[in-house]
Amino acid sequence: MAVRRRYKSLAAAGIATAMTLTLASCSGGPGGSDDVTLKLVAADYGDNAANSSKHYWDGVVRAFEAKHPNIKVDVDVYSWEDVDKEVEKRVEAGNAPDMAQIGAYADYAAEGKLYSADDLLSISTQADFTPGLADAGEYHRVQYGLPFGASTRRLFYNKKLFAQAGIDNPPKTWSDIKQDAQLLKNAGVKTPFALPLGPEETQAETMIWMLSGGGGYTDSIGKYTIDSRQNVRTFKWVKDNLVTPGLTGGDPAKLNRQAGFDAFADGKVGMLNGHPTLMQQAKAKGVDYGTVALPGINGPAKSTMGVADWMMGFKQHGHRAEIGKFLDFVYDKDNVLKFSGDYGLLPVTVSASQGMLAEDKYKKLHSFLRQLPDAEFYPADKTSWPLVSKTVKAEMGGAVGSGGDPQQVLTDIENTANEADSATR
């Protein structure tokens, strides 16, 4: 889950050749020439059959079709492990869905396969997107990716373990993290600070630390800056002050994000960086936790990481007007707020964000939501990003481990990134 959660697919298998159907009838009537069936492939944000995203889409489609009886919408829901691959398979087979809600859009935009937001959406719908998310959906300054689910990152801490270690306040700086982690270790906590640099979502943990140290993957004009002075300083600090002293409870390269979340929910982790869905997991296990803004070098970090998943419309079957009508409905305030509330995510529109901030039942999401306008996102507009992300997953865990050299690893990744970026221009 960009917001990446990997669960067993709840969708039917073997739909690789499904096509969008345009229904026509010479006799007119209910099967008249204007009747269209749209195909949507979507990701599953649930963790069991009872809360599968299929139920959300069933409700949205029923309500939409009641208002637009000539437009039918057929939704296939796949796990995050399978959904991107399923869309890729259909596109390569020449049977692209009309819409896809997946993790990346840039490759399809670069190949000219997508409608732009201007092609599809009303002005009021476009204007309602949170600006930073709309910007993150641009390829060559044209928006093709429509943000769907979003999250930001904060530092989670276990209040019970902190109290047992004699820690009165959560950390605000890196020095605080080091000191608190040592106190937790002294109190018998096996994993004072969980550092998931295993292959599941290394690129996220890496970006969180880059931002907290004043760096990032790219600069303000989109040039890769992976081996910048700030990033090198950050990971040397992580290696020397957290990993080498044994404050991460083991080799970060072997810890995946979900395993870290599970351990926190089991009350075995003192601190870790997390997104809103961890709140639901911790609450279900009865863990008394708190969250704070990401600690930085001398105080809270100036920005945090934001993650968004993307909706997009494919041109292949030419149903621009019908896709636009459906997506205008999908991005209605009530629909966005329901989806976000159901799955512990952040609304991607201003109207739904204001609605969430106005309701006390979403109070624990408010601190995450207030960070969203200023959050920084993966450079998803770069077609080189998938390769860079894959390289980060393979190498960053080793950079901070025994014998690792953060400077060399970051430089190697930078070289790979620049070569890939040049090749895709």
JSON list of N, CA and C in Angstrom, two decimals, residues 174 193 195-197 201-217 225-245 248 252 273 297 392 395-402 404-411 413:
[
{"chain": "A", "resi": 174, "resn": "TRP", "atom": "N", "xyz": [16.46, 13.98, 16.95]},
{"chain": "A", "resi": 174, "resn": "TRP", "atom": "CA", "xyz": [17.19, 12.74, 16.82]},
{"chain": "A", "resi": 174, "resn": "TRP", "atom": "C", "xyz": [17.89, 12.36, 18.13]},
{"chain": "A", "resi": 193, "resn": "PHE", "atom": "N", "xyz": [13.56, 0.88, 18.80]},
{"chain": "A", "resi": 193, "resn": "PHE", "atom": "CA", "xyz": [13.14, 1.62, 17.61]},
{"chain": "A", "resi": 193, "resn": "PHE", "atom": "C", "xyz": [13.12, 0.65, 16.44]},
{"chain": "A", "resi": 195, "resn": "LEU", "atom": "N", "xyz": [13.09, -0.29, 12.72]},
{"chain": "A", "resi": 195, "resn": "LEU", "atom": "CA", "xyz": [13.58, 0.38, 11.51]},
{"chain": "A", "resi": 195, "resn": "LEU", "atom": "C", "xyz": [13.38, -0.56, 10.32]},
{"chain": "A", "resi": 196, "resn": "PRO", "atom": "N", "xyz": [12.20, -0.56, 9.71]},
{"chain": "A", "resi": 196, "resn": "PRO", "atom": "CA", "xyz": [11.90, -1.51, 8.63]},
{"chain": "A", "resi": 196, "resn": "PRO", "atom": "C", "xyz": [12.53, -1.13, 7.29]},
{"chain": "A", "resi": 197, "resn": "LEU", "atom": "N", "xyz": [13.74, -1.63, 7.08]},
{"chain": "A", "resi": 197, "resn": "LEU", "atom": "CA", "xyz": [14.42, -1.43, 5.81]},
{"chain": "A", "resi": 197, "resn": "LEU", "atom": "C", "xyz": [14.50, -2.74, 5.03]},
{"chain": "A", "resi": 201, "resn": "GLU", "atom": "N", "xyz": [8.85, -2.21, 1.99]},
{"chain": "A", "resi": 201, "resn": "GLU", "atom": "CA", "xyz": [8.60, -0.78, 1.77]},
{"chain": "A", "resi": 201, "resn": "GLU", "atom": "C", "xyz": [9.80, 0.07, 2.19]},
{"chain": "A", "resi": 202, "resn": "THR", "atom": "N", "xyz": [10.98, -0.39, 1.82]},
{"chain": "A", "resi": 202, "resn": "THR", "atom": "CA", "xyz": [12.21, 0.33, 2.16]},
{"chain": "A", "resi": 202, "resn": "THR", "atom": "C", "xyz": [12.19, 1.76, 1.66]},
{"chain": "A", "resi": 203, "resn": "GLN", "atom": "N", "xyz": [11.62, 1.95, 0.47]},
{"chain": "A", "resi": 203, "resn": "GLN", "atom": "CA", "xyz": [11.64, 3.28, -0.13]},
{"chain": "A", "resi": 203, "resn": "GLN", "atom": "C", "xyz": [10.89, 4.30, 0.73]},
{"chain": "A", "resi": 204, "resn": "ALA", "atom": "N", "xyz": [9.90, 3.83, 1.50]},
{"chain": "A", "resi": 204, "resn": "ALA", "atom": "CA", "xyz": [9.15, 4.74, 2.37]},
{"chain": "A", "resi": 204, "resn": "ALA", "atom": "C", "xyz": [9.96, 5.13, 3.60]},
{"chain": "A", "resi": 205, "resn": "GLU", "atom": "N", "xyz": [10.49, 4.13, 4.31]},
{"chain": "A", "resi": 205, "resn": "GLU", "atom": "CA", "xyz": [11.29, 4.43, 5.50]},
{"chain": "A", "resi": 205, "resn": "GLU", "atom": "C", "xyz": [12.50, 5.28, 5.14]},
{"chain": "A", "resi": 206, "resn": "THR", "atom": "N", "xyz": [13.09, 5.01, 3.98]},
{"chain": "A", "resi": 206, "resn": "THR", "atom": "CA", "xyz": [14.23, 5.80, 3.52]},
{"chain": "A", "resi": 206, "resn": "THR", "atom": "C", "xyz": [13.84, 7.25, 3.32]},
{"chain": "A", "resi": 207, "resn": "MET", "atom": "N", "xyz": [12.70, 7.50, 2.68]},
{"chain": "A", "resi": 207, "resn": "MET", "atom": "CA", "xyz": [12.26, 8.87, 2.43]},
{"chain": "A", "resi": 207, "resn": "MET", "atom": "C", "xyz": [11.92, 9.59, 3.73]},
{"chain": "A", "resi": 208, "resn": "ILE", "atom": "N", "xyz": [11.30, 8.87, 4.68]},
{"chain": "A", "resi": 208, "resn": "ILE", "atom": "CA", "xyz": [10.98, 9.47, 5.97]},
{"chain": "A", "resi": 208, "resn": "ILE", "atom": "C", "xyz": [12.24, 10.02, 6.63]},
{"chain": "A", "resi": 209, "resn": "TRP", "atom": "N", "xyz": [13.29, 9.23, 6.64]},
{"chain": "A", "resi": 209, "resn": "TRP", "atom": "CA", "xyz": [14.54, 9.67, 7.27]},
{"chain": "A", "resi": 209, "resn": "TRP", "atom": "C", "xyz": [15.21, 10.78, 6.45]},
{"chain": "A", "resi": 210, "resn": "MET", "atom": "N", "xyz": [15.14, 10.69, 5.13]},
{"chain": "A", "resi": 210, "resn": "MET", "atom": "CA", "xyz": [15.69, 11.76, 4.30]},
{"chain": "A", "resi": 210, "resn": "MET", "atom": "C", "xyz": [15.05, 13.10, 4.65]},
{"chain": "A", "resi": 211, "resn": "LEU", "atom": "N", "xyz": [13.72, 13.11, 4.73]},
{"chain": "A", "resi": 211, "resn": "LEU", "atom": "CA", "xyz": [13.01, 14.36, 5.02]},
{"chain": "A", "resi": 211, "resn": "LEU", "atom": "C", "xyz": [13.32, 14.86, 6.42]},
{"chain": "A", "resi": 212, "resn": "SER", "atom": "N", "xyz": [13.43, 13.96, 7.38]},
{"chain": "A", "resi": 212, "resn": "SER", "atom": "CA", "xyz": [13.71, 14.40, 8.75]},
{"chain": "A", "resi": 212, "resn": "SER", "atom": "C", "xyz": [15.10, 14.99, 8.87]},
{"chain": "A", "resi": 213, "resn": "GLY", "atom": "N", "xyz": [15.98, 14.64, 7.92]},
{"chain": "A", "resi": 213, "resn": "GLY", "atom": "CA", "xyz": [17.33, 15.20, 7.92]},
{"chain": "A", "resi": 213, "resn": "GLY", "atom": "C", "xyz": [17.51, 16.37, 6.97]},
{"chain": "A", "resi": 214, "resn": "GLY", "atom": "N", "xyz": [16.40, 16.86, 6.41]},
{"chain": "A", "resi": 214, "resn": "GLY", "atom": "CA", "xyz": [16.47, 18.01, 5.52]},
{"chain": "A", "resi": 214, "resn": "GLY", "atom": "C", "xyz": [16.78, 17.68, 4.08]},
{"chain": "A", "resi": 215, "resn": "GLY", "atom": "N", "xyz": [16.72, 16.41, 3.72]},
{"chain": "A", "resi": 215, "resn": "GLY", "atom": "CA", "xyz": [17.01, 16.01, 2.35]},
{"chain": "A", "resi": 215, "resn": "GLY", "atom": "C", "xyz": [15.78, 15.49, 1.64]},
{"chain": "A", "resi": 216, "resn": "GLY", "atom": "N", "xyz": [16.00, 14.54, 0.71]},
{"chain": "A", "resi": 216, "resn": "GLY", "atom": "CA", "xyz": [14.90, 13.97, -0.06]},
{"chain": "A", "resi": 216, "resn": "GLY", "atom": "C", "xyz": [15.44, 13.25, -1.27]},
{"chain": "A", "resi": 217, "resn": "TYR", "atom": "N", "xyz": [14.55, 12.62, -2.01]},
{"chain": "A", "resi": 217, "resn": "TYR", "atom": "CA", "xyz": [14.97, 11.94, -3.23]},
{"chain": "A", "resi": 217, "resn": "TYR", "atom": "C", "xyz": [15.34, 12.90, -4.35]},
{"chain": "A", "resi": 225, "resn": "THR", "atom": "N", "xyz": [18.65, 13.71, -5.94]},
{"chain": "A", "resi": 225, "resn": "THR", "atom": "CA", "xyz": [19.67, 14.18, -4.99]},
{"chain": "A", "resi": 225, "resn": "THR", "atom": "C", "xyz": [19.89, 13.11, -3.92]},
{"chain": "A", "resi": 226, "resn": "ILE", "atom": "N", "xyz": [19.92, 11.86, -4.34]},
{"chain": "A", "resi": 226, "resn": "ILE", "atom": "CA", "xyz": [19.94, 10.75, -3.40]},
{"chain": "A", "resi": 226, "resn": "ILE", "atom": "C", "xyz": [21.20, 10.73, -2.55]},
{"chain": "A", "resi": 227, "resn": "ASP", "atom": "N", "xyz": [22.35, 11.09, -3.13]},
{"chain": "A", "resi": 227, "resn": "ASP", "atom": "CA", "xyz": [23.59, 11.08, -2.36]},
{"chain": "A", "resi": 227, "resn": "ASP", "atom": "C", "xyz": [23.99, 12.49, -1.90]},
{"chain": "A", "resi": 228, "resn": "SER", "atom": "N", "xyz": [22.99, 13.32, -1.63]},
{"chain": "A", "resi": 228, "resn": "SER", "atom": "CA", "xyz": [23.27, 14.66, -1.14]},
{"chain": "A", "resi": 228, "resn": "SER", "atom": "C", "xyz": [23.95, 14.61, 0.22]},
{"chain": "A", "resi": 229, "resn": "ARG", "atom": "N", "xyz": [24.58, 15.71, 0.59]},
{"chain": "A", "resi": 229, "resn": "ARG", "atom": "CA", "xyz": [25.26, 15.81, 1.89]},
{"chain": "A", "resi": 229, "resn": "ARG", "atom": "C", "xyz": [24.28, 15.52, 3.03]},
{"chain": "A", "resi": 230, "resn": "GLN", "atom": "N", "xyz": [23.05, 16.04, 2.92]},
{"chain": "A", "resi": 230, "resn": "GLN", "atom": "CA", "xyz": [22.07, 15.84, 3.99]},
{"chain": "A", "resi": 230, "resn": "GLN", "atom": "C", "xyz": [21.70, 14.36, 4.12]},
{"chain": "A", "resi": 231, "resn": "ASN", "atom": "N", "xyz": [21.50, 13.68, 2.98]},
{"chain": "A", "resi": 231, "resn": "ASN", "atom": "CA", "xyz": [21.11, 12.28, 3.04]},
{"chain": "A", "resi": 231, "resn": "ASN", "atom": "C", "xyz": [22.23, 11.39, 3.57]},
{"chain": "A", "resi": 232, "resn": "VAL", "atom": "N", "xyz": [23.44, 11.67, 3.15]},
{"chain": "A", "resi": 232, "resn": "VAL", "atom": "CA", "xyz": [24.58, 10.90, 3.65]},
{"chain": "A", "resi": 232, "resn": "VAL", "atom": "C", "xyz": [24.72, 11.09, 5.16]},
{"chain": "A", "resi": 233, "resn": "ARG", "atom": "N", "xyz": [24.61, 12.34, 5.63]},
{"chain": "A", "resi": 233, "resn": "ARG", "atom": "CA", "xyz": [24.68, 12.62, 7.07]},
{"chain": "A", "resi": 233, "resn": "ARG", "atom": "C", "xyz": [23.59, 11.87, 7.82]},
{"chain": "A", "resi": 234, "resn": "THR", "atom": "N", "xyz": [22.39, 11.84, 7.25]},
{"chain": "A", "resi": 234, "resn": "THR", "atom": "CA", "xyz": [21.27, 11.18, 7.91]},
{"chain": "A", "resi": 234, "resn": "THR", "atom": "C", "xyz": [21.54, 9.70, 8.13]},
{"chain": "A", "resi": 235, "resn": "PHE", "atom": "N", "xyz": [21.95, 8.99, 7.11]},
{"chain": "A", "resi": 235, "resn": "PHE", "atom": "CA", "xyz": [22.09, 7.55, 7.25]},
{"chain": "A", "resi": 235, "resn": "PHE", "atom": "C", "xyz": [23.37, 7.15, 7.98]},
{"chain": "A", "resi": 236, "resn": "LYS", "atom": "N", "xyz": [24.37, 8.00, 7.98]},
{"chain": "A", "resi": 236, "resn": "LYS", "atom": "CA", "xyz": [25.51, 7.75, 8.87]},
{"chain": "A", "resi": 236, "resn": "LYS", "atom": "C", "xyz": [25.07, 7.87, 10.32]},
{"chain": "A", "resi": 237, "resn": "TRP", "atom": "N", "xyz": [24.20, 8.85, 10.61]},
{"chain": "A", "resi": 237, "resn": "TRP", "atom": "CA", "xyz": [23.69, 9.00, 11.98]},
{"chain": "A", "resi": 237, "resn": "TRP", "atom": "C", "xyz": [22.86, 7.78, 12.37]},
{"chain": "A", "resi": 238, "resn": "VAL", "atom": "N", "xyz": [21.98, 7.34, 11.48]},
{"chain": "A", "resi": 238, "resn": "VAL", "atom": "CA", "xyz": [21.14, 6.17, 11.77]},
{"chain": "A", "resi": 238, "resn": "VAL", "atom": "C", "xyz": [22.01, 4.95, 12.06]},
{"chain": "A", "resi": 239, "resn": "LYS", "atom": "N", "xyz": [23.00, 4.74, 11.24]},
{"chain": "A", "resi": 239, "resn": "LYS", "atom": "CA", "xyz": [23.89, 3.58, 11.41]},
{"chain": "A", "resi": 239, "resn": "LYS", "atom": "C", "xyz": [24.65, 3.67, 12.74]},
{"chain": "A", "resi": 240, "resn": "ASP", "atom": "N", "xyz": [25.26, 4.83, 13.00]},
{"chain": "A", "resi": 240, "resn": "ASP", "atom": "CA", "xyz": [26.12, 4.97, 14.17]},
{"chain": "A", "resi": 240, "resn": "ASP", "atom": "C", "xyz": [25.36, 5.07, 15.48]},
{"chain": "A", "resi": 241, "resn": "ASN", "atom": "N", "xyz": [24.15, 5.63, 15.46]},
{"chain": "A", "resi": 241, "resn": "ASN", "atom": "CA", "xyz": [23.45, 5.93, 16.71]},
{"chain": "A", "resi": 241, "resn": "ASN", "atom": "C", "xyz": [22.27, 5.01, 17.02]},
{"chain": "A", "resi": 242, "resn": "LEU", "atom": "N", "xyz": [21.78, 4.28, 16.03]},
{"chain": "A", "resi": 242, "resn": "LEU", "atom": "CA", "xyz": [20.65, 3.38, 16.28]},
{"chain": "A", "resi": 242, "resn": "LEU", "atom": "C", "xyz": [21.00, 1.92, 15.98]},
{"chain": "A", "resi": 243, "resn": "VAL", "atom": "N", "xyz": [21.57, 1.67, 14.81]},
{"chain": "A", "resi": 243, "resn": "VAL", "atom": "CA", "xyz": [21.80, 0.29, 14.41]},
{"chain": "A", "resi": 243, "resn": "VAL", "atom": "C", "xyz": [22.99, -0.32, 15.13]},
{"chain": "A", "resi": 244, "resn": "THR", "atom": "N", "xyz": [24.15, 0.34, 15.06]},
{"chain": "A", "resi": 244, "resn": "THR", "atom": "CA", "xyz": [25.36, -0.21, 15.68]},
{"chain": "A", "resi": 244, "resn": "THR", "atom": "C", "xyz": [25.22, -0.44, 17.19]},
{"chain": "A", "resi": 245, "resn": "PRO", "atom": "N", "xyz": [24.58, 0.48, 17.95]},
{"chain": "A", "resi": 245, "resn": "PRO", "atom": "CA", "xyz": [24.39, 0.24, 19.39]},
{"chain": "A", "resi": 245, "resn": "PRO", "atom": "C", "xyz": [23.31, -0.79, 19.73]},
{"chain": "A", "resi": 248, "resn": "THR", "atom": "N", "xyz": [17.86, -1.09, 17.36]},
{"chain": "A", "resi": 248, "resn": "THR", "atom": "CA", "xyz": [16.80, -1.42, 16.40]},
{"chain": "A", "resi": 248, "resn": "THR", "atom": "C", "xyz": [16.32, -2.86, 16.57]},
{"chain": "A", "resi": 252, "resn": "PRO", "atom": "N", "xyz": [18.04, -4.18, 10.33]},
{"chain": "A", "resi": 252, "resn": "PRO", "atom": "CA", "xyz": [16.94, -3.48, 9.64]},
{"chain": "A", "resi": 252, "resn": "PRO", "atom": "C", "xyz": [16.64, -4.06, 8.26]},
{"chain": "A", "resi": 273, "resn": "ASN", "atom": "N", "xyz": [8.12, 4.65, 12.82]},
{"chain": "A", "resi": 273, "resn": "ASN", "atom": "CA", "xyz": [7.40, 5.56, 11.93]},
{"chain": "A", "resi": 273, "resn": "ASN", "atom": "C", "xyz": [6.22, 4.81, 11.33]},
{"chain": "A", "resi": 297, "resn": "ILE", "atom": "N", "xyz": [16.62, 16.95, 13.22]},
{"chain": "A", "resi": 297, "resn": "ILE", "atom": "CA", "xyz": [17.94, 17.11, 13.85]},
{"chain": "A", "resi": 297, "resn": "ILE", "atom": "C", "xyz": [17.86, 17.99, 15.09]},
{"chain": "A", "resi": 392, "resn": "VAL", "atom": "N", "xyz": [16.41, 0.99, -4.28]},
{"chain": "A", "resi": 392, "resn": "VAL", "atom": "CA", "xyz": [16.42, 1.37, -2.86]},
{"chain": "A", "resi": 392, "resn": "VAL", "atom": "C", "xyz": [16.02, 0.18, -2.00]},
{"chain": "A", "resi": 395, "resn": "GLU", "atom": "N", "xyz": [18.99, -2.22, -1.66]},
{"chain": "A", "resi": 395, "resn": "GLU", "atom": "CA", "xyz": [20.30, -1.81, -1.15]},
{"chain": "A", "resi": 395, "resn": "GLU", "atom": "C", "xyz": [20.30, -1.04, 0.17]},
{"chain": "A", "resi": 396, "resn": "MET", "atom": "N", "xyz": [19.23, -0.31, 0.51]},
{"chain": "A", "resi": 396, "resn": "MET", "atom": "CA", "xyz": [19.31, 0.60, 1.66]},
{"chain": "A", "resi": 396, "resn": "MET", "atom": "C", "xyz": [19.44, -0.11, 3.00]},
{"chain": "A", "resi": 397, "resn": "GLY", "atom": "N", "xyz": [18.87, -1.31, 3.14]},
{"chain": "A", "resi": 397, "resn": "GLY", "atom": "CA", "xyz": [19.03, -2.03, 4.39]},
{"chain": "A", "resi": 397, "resn": "GLY", "atom": "C", "xyz": [20.48, -2.32, 4.70]},
{"chain": "A", "resi": 398, "resn": "GLY", "atom": "N", "xyz": [21.22, -2.70, 3.68]},
{"chain": "A", "resi": 398, "resn": "GLY", "atom": "CA", "xyz": [22.63, -2.99, 3.86]},
{"chain": "A", "resi": 398, "resn": "GLY", "atom": "C", "xyz": [23.47, -1.76, 4.15]},
{"chain": "A", "resi": 399, "resn": "ALA", "atom": "N", "xyz": [22.99, -0.59, 3.75]},
{"chain": "A", "resi": 399, "resn": "ALA", "atom": "CA", "xyz": [23.76, 0.64, 3.93]},
{"chain": "A", "resi": 399, "resn": "ALA", "atom": "C", "xyz": [24.01, 0.95, 5.40]},
{"chain": "A", "resi": 400, "resn": "VAL", "atom": "N", "xyz": [23.06, 0.58, 6.26]},
{"chain": "A", "resi": 400, "resn": "VAL", "atom": "CA", "xyz": [23.19, 0.92, 7.68]},
{"chain": "A", "resi": 400, "resn": "VAL", "atom": "C", "xyz": [23.54, -0.28, 8.53]},
{"chain": "A", "resi": 401, "resn": "GLY", "atom": "N", "xyz": [23.69, -1.45, 7.91]},
{"chain": "A", "resi": 401, "resn": "GLY", "atom": "CA", "xyz": [24.03, -2.66, 8.65]},
{"chain": "A", "resi": 401, "resn": "GLY", "atom": "C", "xyz": [25.52, -2.79, 8.89]},
{"chain": "A", "resi": 402, "resn": "SER", "atom": "N", "xyz": [25.90, -3.88, 9.52]},
{"chain": "A", "resi": 402, "resn": "SER", "atom": "CA", "xyz": [27.30, -4.13, 9.82]},
{"chain": "A", "resi": 402, "resn": "SER", "atom": "C", "xyz": [28.12, -4.15, 8.54]},
{"chain": "A", "resi": 404, "resn": "GLY", "atom": "N", "xyz": [28.25, -1.84, 6.38]},
{"chain": "A", "resi": 404, "resn": "GLY", "atom": "CA", "xyz": [27.65, -1.01, 5.35]},
{"chain": "A", "resi": 404, "resn": "GLY", "atom": "C", "xyz": [28.27, 0.38, 5.27]},
{"chain": "A", "resi": 405, "resn": "ASP", "atom": "N", "xyz": [28.21, 0.98, 4.09]},
{"chain": "A", "resi": 405, "resn": "ASP", "atom": "CA", "xyz": [28.76, 2.32, 3.86]},
{"chain": "A", "resi": 405, "resn": "ASP", "atom": "C", "xyz": [27.67, 3.19, 3.24]},
{"chain": "A", "resi": 406, "resn": "PRO", "atom": "N", "xyz": [26.99, 4.00, 4.05]},
{"chain": "A", "resi": 406, "resn": "PRO", "atom": "CA", "xyz": [25.89, 4.83, 3.52]},
{"chain": "A", "resi": 406, "resn": "PRO", "atom": "C", "xyz": [26.30, 5.69, 2.34]},
{"chain": "A", "resi": 407, "resn": "GLN", "atom": "N", "xyz": [27.49, 6.28, 2.39]},
{"chain": "A", "resi": 407, "resn": "GLN", "atom": "CA", "xyz": [27.94, 7.14, 1.30]},
{"chain": "A", "resi": 407, "resn": "GLN", "atom": "C", "xyz": [28.01, 6.36, -0.01]},
{"chain": "A", "resi": 408, "resn": "GLN", "atom": "N", "xyz": [28.64, 5.19, 0.01]},
{"chain": "A", "resi": 408, "resn": "GLN", "atom": "CA", "xyz": [28.80, 4.41, -1.20]},
{"chain": "A", "resi": 408, "resn": "GLN", "atom": "C", "xyz": [27.47, 3.92, -1.74]},
{"chain": "A", "resi": 409, "resn": "VAL", "atom": "N", "xyz": [26.61, 3.44, -0.84]},
{"chain": "A", "resi": 409, "resn": "VAL", "atom": "CA", "xyz": [25.31, 2.92, -1.29]},
{"chain": "A", "resi": 409, "resn": "VAL", "atom": "C", "xyz": [24.47, 4.04, -1.90]},
{"chain": "A", "resi": 410, "resn": "LEU", "atom": "N", "xyz": [24.41, 5.19, -1.25]},
{"chain": "A", "resi": 410, "resn": "LEU", "atom": "CA", "xyz": [23.62, 6.30, -1.77]},
{"chain": "A", "resi": 410, "resn": "LEU", "atom": "C", "xyz": [24.16, 6.78, -3.11]},
{"chain": "A", "resi": 411, "resn": "THR", "atom": "N", "xyz": [25.48, 6.79, -3.28]},
{"chain": "A", "resi": 411, "resn": "THR", "atom": "CA", "xyz": [26.07, 7.20, -4.55]},
{"chain": "A", "resi": 411, "resn": "THR", "atom": "C", "xyz": [25.74, 6.19, -5.65]},
{"chain": "A", "resi": 413, "resn": "ILE", "atom": "N", "xyz": [23.08, 4.28, -5.80]},
{"chain": "A", "resi": 413, "resn": "ILE", "atom": "CA", "xyz": [21.68, 4.45, -6.16]},
{"chain": "A", "resi": 413, "resn": "ILE", "atom": "C", "xyz": [21.49, 5.72, -6.98]}
]
